[in-house]
GROMACS .gro file of C-alpha atoms in nm:
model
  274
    1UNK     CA    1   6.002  -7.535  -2.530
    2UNK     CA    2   5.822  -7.563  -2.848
    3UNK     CA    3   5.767  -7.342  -3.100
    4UNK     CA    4   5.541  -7.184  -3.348
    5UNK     CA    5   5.695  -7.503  -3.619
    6UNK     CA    6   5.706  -7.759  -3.358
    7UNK     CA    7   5.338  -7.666  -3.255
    8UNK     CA    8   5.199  -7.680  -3.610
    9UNK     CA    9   5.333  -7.999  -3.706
   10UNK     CA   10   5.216  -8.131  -3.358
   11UNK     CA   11   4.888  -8.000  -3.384
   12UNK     CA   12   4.852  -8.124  -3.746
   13UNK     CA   13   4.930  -8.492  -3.641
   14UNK     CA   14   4.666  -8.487  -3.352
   15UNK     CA   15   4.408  -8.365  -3.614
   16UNK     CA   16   4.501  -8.581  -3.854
   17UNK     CA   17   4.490  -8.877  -3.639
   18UNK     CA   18   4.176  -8.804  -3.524
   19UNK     CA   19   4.024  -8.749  -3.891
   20UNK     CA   20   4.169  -9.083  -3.956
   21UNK     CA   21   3.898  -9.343  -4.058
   22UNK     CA   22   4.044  -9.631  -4.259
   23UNK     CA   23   3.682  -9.712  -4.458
   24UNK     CA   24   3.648  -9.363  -4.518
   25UNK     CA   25   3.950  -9.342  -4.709
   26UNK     CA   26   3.879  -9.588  -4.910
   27UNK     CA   27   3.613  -9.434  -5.089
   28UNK     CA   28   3.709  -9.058  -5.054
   29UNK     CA   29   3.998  -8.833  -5.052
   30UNK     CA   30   4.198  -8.774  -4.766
   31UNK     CA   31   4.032  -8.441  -4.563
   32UNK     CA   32   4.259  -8.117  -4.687
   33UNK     CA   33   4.369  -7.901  -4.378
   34UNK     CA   34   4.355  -7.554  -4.438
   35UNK     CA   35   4.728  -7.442  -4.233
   36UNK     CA   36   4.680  -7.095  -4.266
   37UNK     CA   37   4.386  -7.104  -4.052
   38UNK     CA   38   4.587  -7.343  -3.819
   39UNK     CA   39   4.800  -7.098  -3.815
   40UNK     CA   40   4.597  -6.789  -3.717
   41UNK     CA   41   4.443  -7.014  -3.454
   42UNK     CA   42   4.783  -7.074  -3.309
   43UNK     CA   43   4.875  -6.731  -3.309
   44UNK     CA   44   4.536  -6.674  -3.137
   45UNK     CA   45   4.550  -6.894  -2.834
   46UNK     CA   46   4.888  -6.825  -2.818
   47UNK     CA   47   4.796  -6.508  -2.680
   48UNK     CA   48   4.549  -6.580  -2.439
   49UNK     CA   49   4.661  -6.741  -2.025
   50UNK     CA   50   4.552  -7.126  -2.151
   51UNK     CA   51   4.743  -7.432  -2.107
   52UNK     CA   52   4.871  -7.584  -2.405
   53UNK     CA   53   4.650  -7.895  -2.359
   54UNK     CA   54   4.347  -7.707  -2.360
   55UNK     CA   55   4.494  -7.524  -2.659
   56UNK     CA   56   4.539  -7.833  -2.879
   57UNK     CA   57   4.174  -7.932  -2.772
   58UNK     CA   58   3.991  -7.583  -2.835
   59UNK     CA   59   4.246  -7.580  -3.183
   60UNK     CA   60   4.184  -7.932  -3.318
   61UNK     CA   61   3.825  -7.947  -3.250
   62UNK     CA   62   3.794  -7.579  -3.441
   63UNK     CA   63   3.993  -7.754  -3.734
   64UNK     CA   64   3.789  -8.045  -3.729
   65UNK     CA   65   3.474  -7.847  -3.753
   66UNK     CA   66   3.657  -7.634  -4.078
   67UNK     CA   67   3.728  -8.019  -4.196
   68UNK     CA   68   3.367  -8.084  -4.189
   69UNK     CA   69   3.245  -7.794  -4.355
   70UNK     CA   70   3.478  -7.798  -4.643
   71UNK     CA   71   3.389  -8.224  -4.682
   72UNK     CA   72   3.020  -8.114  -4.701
   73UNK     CA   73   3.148  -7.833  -4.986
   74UNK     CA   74   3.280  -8.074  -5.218
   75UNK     CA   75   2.969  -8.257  -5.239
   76UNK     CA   76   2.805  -8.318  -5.539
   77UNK     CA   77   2.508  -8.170  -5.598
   78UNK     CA   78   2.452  -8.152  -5.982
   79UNK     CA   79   2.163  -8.504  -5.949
   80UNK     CA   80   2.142  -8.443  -6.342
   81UNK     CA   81   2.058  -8.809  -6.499
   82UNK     CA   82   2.074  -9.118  -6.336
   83UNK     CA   83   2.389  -9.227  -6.096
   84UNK     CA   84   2.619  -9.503  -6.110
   85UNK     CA   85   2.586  -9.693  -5.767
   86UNK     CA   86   2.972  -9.631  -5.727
   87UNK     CA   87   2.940  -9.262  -5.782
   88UNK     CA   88   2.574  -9.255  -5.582
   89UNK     CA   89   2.801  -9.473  -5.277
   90UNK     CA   90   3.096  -9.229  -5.277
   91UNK     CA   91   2.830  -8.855  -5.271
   92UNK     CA   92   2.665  -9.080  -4.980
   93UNK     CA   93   2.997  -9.147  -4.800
   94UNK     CA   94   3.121  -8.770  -4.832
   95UNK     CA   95   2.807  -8.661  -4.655
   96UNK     CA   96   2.876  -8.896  -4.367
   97UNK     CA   97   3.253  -8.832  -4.349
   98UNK     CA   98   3.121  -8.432  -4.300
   99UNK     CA   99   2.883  -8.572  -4.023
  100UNK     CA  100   3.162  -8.766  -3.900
  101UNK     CA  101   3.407  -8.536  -3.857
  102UNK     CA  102   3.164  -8.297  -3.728
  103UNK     CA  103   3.065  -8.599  -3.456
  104UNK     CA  104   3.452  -8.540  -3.361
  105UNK     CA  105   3.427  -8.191  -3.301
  106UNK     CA  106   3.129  -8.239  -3.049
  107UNK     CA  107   3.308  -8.506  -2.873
  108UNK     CA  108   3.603  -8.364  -2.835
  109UNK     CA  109   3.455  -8.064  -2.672
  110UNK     CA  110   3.215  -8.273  -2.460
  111UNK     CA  111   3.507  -8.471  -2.355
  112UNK     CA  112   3.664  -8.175  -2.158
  113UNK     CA  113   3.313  -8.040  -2.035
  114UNK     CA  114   3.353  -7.707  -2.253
  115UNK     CA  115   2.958  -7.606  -2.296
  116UNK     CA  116   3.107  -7.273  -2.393
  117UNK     CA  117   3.306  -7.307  -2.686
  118UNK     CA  118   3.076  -7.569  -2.829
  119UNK     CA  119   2.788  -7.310  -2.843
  120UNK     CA  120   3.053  -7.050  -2.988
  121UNK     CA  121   3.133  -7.251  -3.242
  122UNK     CA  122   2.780  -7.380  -3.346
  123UNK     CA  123   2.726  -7.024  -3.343
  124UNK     CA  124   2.964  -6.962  -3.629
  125UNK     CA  125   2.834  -7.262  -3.804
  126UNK     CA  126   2.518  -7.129  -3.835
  127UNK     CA  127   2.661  -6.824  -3.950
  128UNK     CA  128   2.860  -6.983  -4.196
  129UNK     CA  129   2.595  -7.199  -4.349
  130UNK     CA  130   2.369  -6.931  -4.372
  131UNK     CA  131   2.597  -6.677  -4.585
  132UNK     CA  132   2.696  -6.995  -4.830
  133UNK     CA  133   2.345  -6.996  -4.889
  134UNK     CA  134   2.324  -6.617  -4.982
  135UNK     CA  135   2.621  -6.626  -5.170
  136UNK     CA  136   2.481  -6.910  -5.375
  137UNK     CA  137   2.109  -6.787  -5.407
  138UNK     CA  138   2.046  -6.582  -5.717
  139UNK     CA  139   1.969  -6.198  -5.690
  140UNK     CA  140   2.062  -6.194  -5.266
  141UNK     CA  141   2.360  -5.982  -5.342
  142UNK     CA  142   2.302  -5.663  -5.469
  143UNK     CA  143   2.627  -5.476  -5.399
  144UNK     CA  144   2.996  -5.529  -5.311
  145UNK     CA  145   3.020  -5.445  -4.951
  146UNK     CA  146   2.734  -5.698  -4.867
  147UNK     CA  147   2.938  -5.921  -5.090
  148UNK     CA  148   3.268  -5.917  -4.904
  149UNK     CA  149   3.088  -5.934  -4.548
  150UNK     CA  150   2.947  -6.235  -4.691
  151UNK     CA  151   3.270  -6.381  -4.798
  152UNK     CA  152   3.431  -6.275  -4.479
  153UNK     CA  153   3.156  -6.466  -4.260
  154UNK     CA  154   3.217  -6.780  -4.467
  155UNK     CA  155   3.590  -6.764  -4.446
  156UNK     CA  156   3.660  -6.637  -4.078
  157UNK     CA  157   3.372  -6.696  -3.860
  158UNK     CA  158   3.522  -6.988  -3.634
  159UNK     CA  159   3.789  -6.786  -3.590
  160UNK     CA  160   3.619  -6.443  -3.566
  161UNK     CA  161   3.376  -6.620  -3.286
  162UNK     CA  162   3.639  -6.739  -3.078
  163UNK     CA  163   3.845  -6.371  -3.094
  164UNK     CA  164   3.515  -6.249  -2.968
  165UNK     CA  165   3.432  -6.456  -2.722
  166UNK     CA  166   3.806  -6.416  -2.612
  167UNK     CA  167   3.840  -6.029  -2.631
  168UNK     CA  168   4.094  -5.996  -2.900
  169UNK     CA  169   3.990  -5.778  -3.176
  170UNK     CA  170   4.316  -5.765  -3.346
  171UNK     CA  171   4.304  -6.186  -3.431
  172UNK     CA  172   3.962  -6.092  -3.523
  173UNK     CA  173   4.021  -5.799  -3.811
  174UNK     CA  174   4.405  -6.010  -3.896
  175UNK     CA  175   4.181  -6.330  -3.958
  176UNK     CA  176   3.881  -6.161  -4.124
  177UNK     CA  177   4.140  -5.944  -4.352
  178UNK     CA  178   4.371  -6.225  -4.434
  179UNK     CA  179   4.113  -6.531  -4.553
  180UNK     CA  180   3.854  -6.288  -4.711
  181UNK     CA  181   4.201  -6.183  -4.938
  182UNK     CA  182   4.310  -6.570  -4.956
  183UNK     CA  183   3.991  -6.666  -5.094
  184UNK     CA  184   3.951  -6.349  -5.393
  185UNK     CA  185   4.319  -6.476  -5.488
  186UNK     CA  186   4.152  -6.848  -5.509
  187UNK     CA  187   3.853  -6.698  -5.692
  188UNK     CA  188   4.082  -6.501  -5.952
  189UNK     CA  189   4.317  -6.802  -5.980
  190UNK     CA  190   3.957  -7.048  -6.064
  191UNK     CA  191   3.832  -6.775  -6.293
  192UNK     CA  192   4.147  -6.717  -6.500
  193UNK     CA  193   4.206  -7.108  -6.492
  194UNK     CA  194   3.838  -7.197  -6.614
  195UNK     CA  195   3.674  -6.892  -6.647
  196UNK     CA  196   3.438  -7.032  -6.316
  197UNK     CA  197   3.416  -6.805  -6.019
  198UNK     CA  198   3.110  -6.772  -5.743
  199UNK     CA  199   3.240  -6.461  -5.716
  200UNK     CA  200   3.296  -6.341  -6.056
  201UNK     CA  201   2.906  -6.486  -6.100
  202UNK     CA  202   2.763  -6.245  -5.845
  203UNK     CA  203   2.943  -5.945  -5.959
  204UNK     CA  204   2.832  -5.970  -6.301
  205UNK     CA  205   2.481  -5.943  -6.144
  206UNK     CA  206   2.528  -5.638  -6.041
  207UNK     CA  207   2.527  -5.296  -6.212
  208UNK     CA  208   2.852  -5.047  -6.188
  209UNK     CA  209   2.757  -4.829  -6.536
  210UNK     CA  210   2.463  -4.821  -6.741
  211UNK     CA  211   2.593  -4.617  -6.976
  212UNK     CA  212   2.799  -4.917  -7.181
  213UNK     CA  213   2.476  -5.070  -7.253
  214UNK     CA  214   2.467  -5.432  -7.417
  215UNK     CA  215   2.789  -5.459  -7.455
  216UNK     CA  216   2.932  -5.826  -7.303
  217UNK     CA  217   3.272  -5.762  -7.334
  218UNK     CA  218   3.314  -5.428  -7.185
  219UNK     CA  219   3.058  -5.552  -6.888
  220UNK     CA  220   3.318  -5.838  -6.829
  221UNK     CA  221   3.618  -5.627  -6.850
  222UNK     CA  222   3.431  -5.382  -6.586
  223UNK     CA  223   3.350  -5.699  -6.381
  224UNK     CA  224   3.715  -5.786  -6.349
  225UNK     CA  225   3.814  -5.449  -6.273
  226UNK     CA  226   3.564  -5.429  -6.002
  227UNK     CA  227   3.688  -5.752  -5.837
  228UNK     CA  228   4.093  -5.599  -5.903
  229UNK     CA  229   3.967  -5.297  -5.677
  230UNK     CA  230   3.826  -5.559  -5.405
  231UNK     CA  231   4.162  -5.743  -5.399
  232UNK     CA  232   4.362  -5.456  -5.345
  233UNK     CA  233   4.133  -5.290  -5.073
  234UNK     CA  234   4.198  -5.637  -4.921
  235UNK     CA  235   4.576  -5.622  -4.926
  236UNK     CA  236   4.528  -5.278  -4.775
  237UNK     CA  237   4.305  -5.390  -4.541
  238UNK     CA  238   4.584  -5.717  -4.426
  239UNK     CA  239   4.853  -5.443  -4.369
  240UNK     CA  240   4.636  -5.219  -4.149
  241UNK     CA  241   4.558  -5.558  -3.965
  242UNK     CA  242   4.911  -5.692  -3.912
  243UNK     CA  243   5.001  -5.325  -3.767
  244UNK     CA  244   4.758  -5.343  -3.518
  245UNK     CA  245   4.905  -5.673  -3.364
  246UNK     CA  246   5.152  -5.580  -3.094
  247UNK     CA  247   5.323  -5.888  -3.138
  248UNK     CA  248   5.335  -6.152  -3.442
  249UNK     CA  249   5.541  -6.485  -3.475
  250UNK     CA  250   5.753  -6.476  -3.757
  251UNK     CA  251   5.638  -6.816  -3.935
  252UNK     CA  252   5.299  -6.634  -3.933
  253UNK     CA  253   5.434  -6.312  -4.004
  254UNK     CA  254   5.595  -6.437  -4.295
  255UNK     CA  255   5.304  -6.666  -4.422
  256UNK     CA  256   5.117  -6.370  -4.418
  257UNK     CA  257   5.414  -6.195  -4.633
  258UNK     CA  258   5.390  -6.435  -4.871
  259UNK     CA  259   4.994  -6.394  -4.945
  260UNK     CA  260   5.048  -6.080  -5.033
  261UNK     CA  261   5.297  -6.101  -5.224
  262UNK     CA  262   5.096  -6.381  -5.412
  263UNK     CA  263   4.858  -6.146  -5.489
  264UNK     CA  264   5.084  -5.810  -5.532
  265UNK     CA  265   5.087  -5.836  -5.927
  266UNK     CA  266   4.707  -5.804  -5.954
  267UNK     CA  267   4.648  -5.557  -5.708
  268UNK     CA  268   4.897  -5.384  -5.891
  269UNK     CA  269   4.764  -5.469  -6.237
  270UNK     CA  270   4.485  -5.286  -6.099
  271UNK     CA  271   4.652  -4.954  -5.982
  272UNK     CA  272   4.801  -4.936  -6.285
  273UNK     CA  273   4.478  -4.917  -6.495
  274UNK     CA  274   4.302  -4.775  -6.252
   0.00000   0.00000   0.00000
């Protein structure tokens, strides 16, 4: 019988052969696979009365839809000045390779006659794409909860749809809890790195104290604190989650251990001056 490890690395070679296209990756970069979400989908269908077959289907074509999303992120979009036909070729071939993999997702589906979970997950599509364009769009966020539900729809909602549509709440809250605190950790890693941040951008649109005036430097600090306080309400929000699963494989439990503790020193950065 195989387990969680055996599964993971199975399931990863039947995406992976599927993403395959040998023109493709000529031009472009080899499509990333996000494993913690893998994962969470494995821990979610392991819990439901499916055969493993229909498992690796409903799992891989989920994945390849994530693998499509994230190859239409990356696209360029700056069109500033005029670009070099090899540049102009490889934008043009990263759009299709999105389509592309998307084209996989629908086929698979099709394939197995599954009207159902091809609606779910065009469902959370939609829902995706439209709170990446209200994260993006100047002035739509006006305060941190509507912030965080929009980063947790962009993060979690193919997995979120597919808890719901399956009646499991808990692999809906772990999932929603657990990427929504993955991704501030990626923000605060890009901001300190570069000093660039979506996030970061949007908070410093909003207003926490008027009383400090003009004053950039003490807006910034207060911007950084503010995020601080949103990663560790995350991390609190995680542990409430994994509680609330009766039962949790360890490689998962202890992947979600590890993000955590990845992200323990600024949460605690943040008690500390809070």
């Amino acid at each position: 019988m195989l387990n969680i490890t055996d599964d993971i690395r199975q399931l990863k070679r039947l995406i992976e052969t599927k993403a395959q296209h040998p023109y493709l990756l000529k031009y472009i970069q080899k499509p990333s696979l996000d494993e913690d979400k893998l994962i969470l989908l494995w821990g979610l269908f392991n819990d439901l009365d499916v055969t493993s077959e229909k498992r690796n289907q409903y799992i891989s074509s989920t994945m390849l839809v994530q693998i499509a999303l994230d190859t239409h992120e990356i696209v360029s979009n700056s069109g500033e000045g005029i670009e070099s036909p090899e540049v102009l070729k490889n934008r043009q071939l990263q759009v299709l390779a999105g389509d592309y993999y998307s084209g996989l997702y629908y086929q698979g589906l099709a394939s197995v006659g599954n009207v159902d979970m091809i609606r779910i997950l065009s469902s959370a599509i939609k829902k995706i794409n439209d709170n990446k364009i209200i994260l993006y769009q100047h002035g739509s966020i006006n305060d941190v909860p509507t912030l965080l539900m929009t980063i947790r729809a962009i993060e979690a909602s193919l997995i979120y749809k597919l808890g719901d549509y399956y009646s499991e709440p808990a692999w809906m809250e772990l999932s929603e809890d657990l990427l929504l605190l993955k991704r501030l950790h990626a923000e605060k890693c890009s901001y300190m790195k570069s000093g660039q941040s979506i996030v970061f951008d949007v908070l410093r649109e909003m207003t926490f104290d008027d009383s400090i005036g003009g004053k950039a430097s003490i807006k910034e600090e207060q911007v950084r604190t503010q995020f601080d306080k949103c990663l560790w309400d995350a991390r609190q929000s995680v542990e409430r989650s994994m509680r609330k699963l009766a039962k949790l494989d360890d490689e998962l439990l202890e992947r979600v251990k590890a993000i955590l503790e990845q992200t323990e020193s600024i949460a605690n950065s943040y008690v500390k001056e809070g």
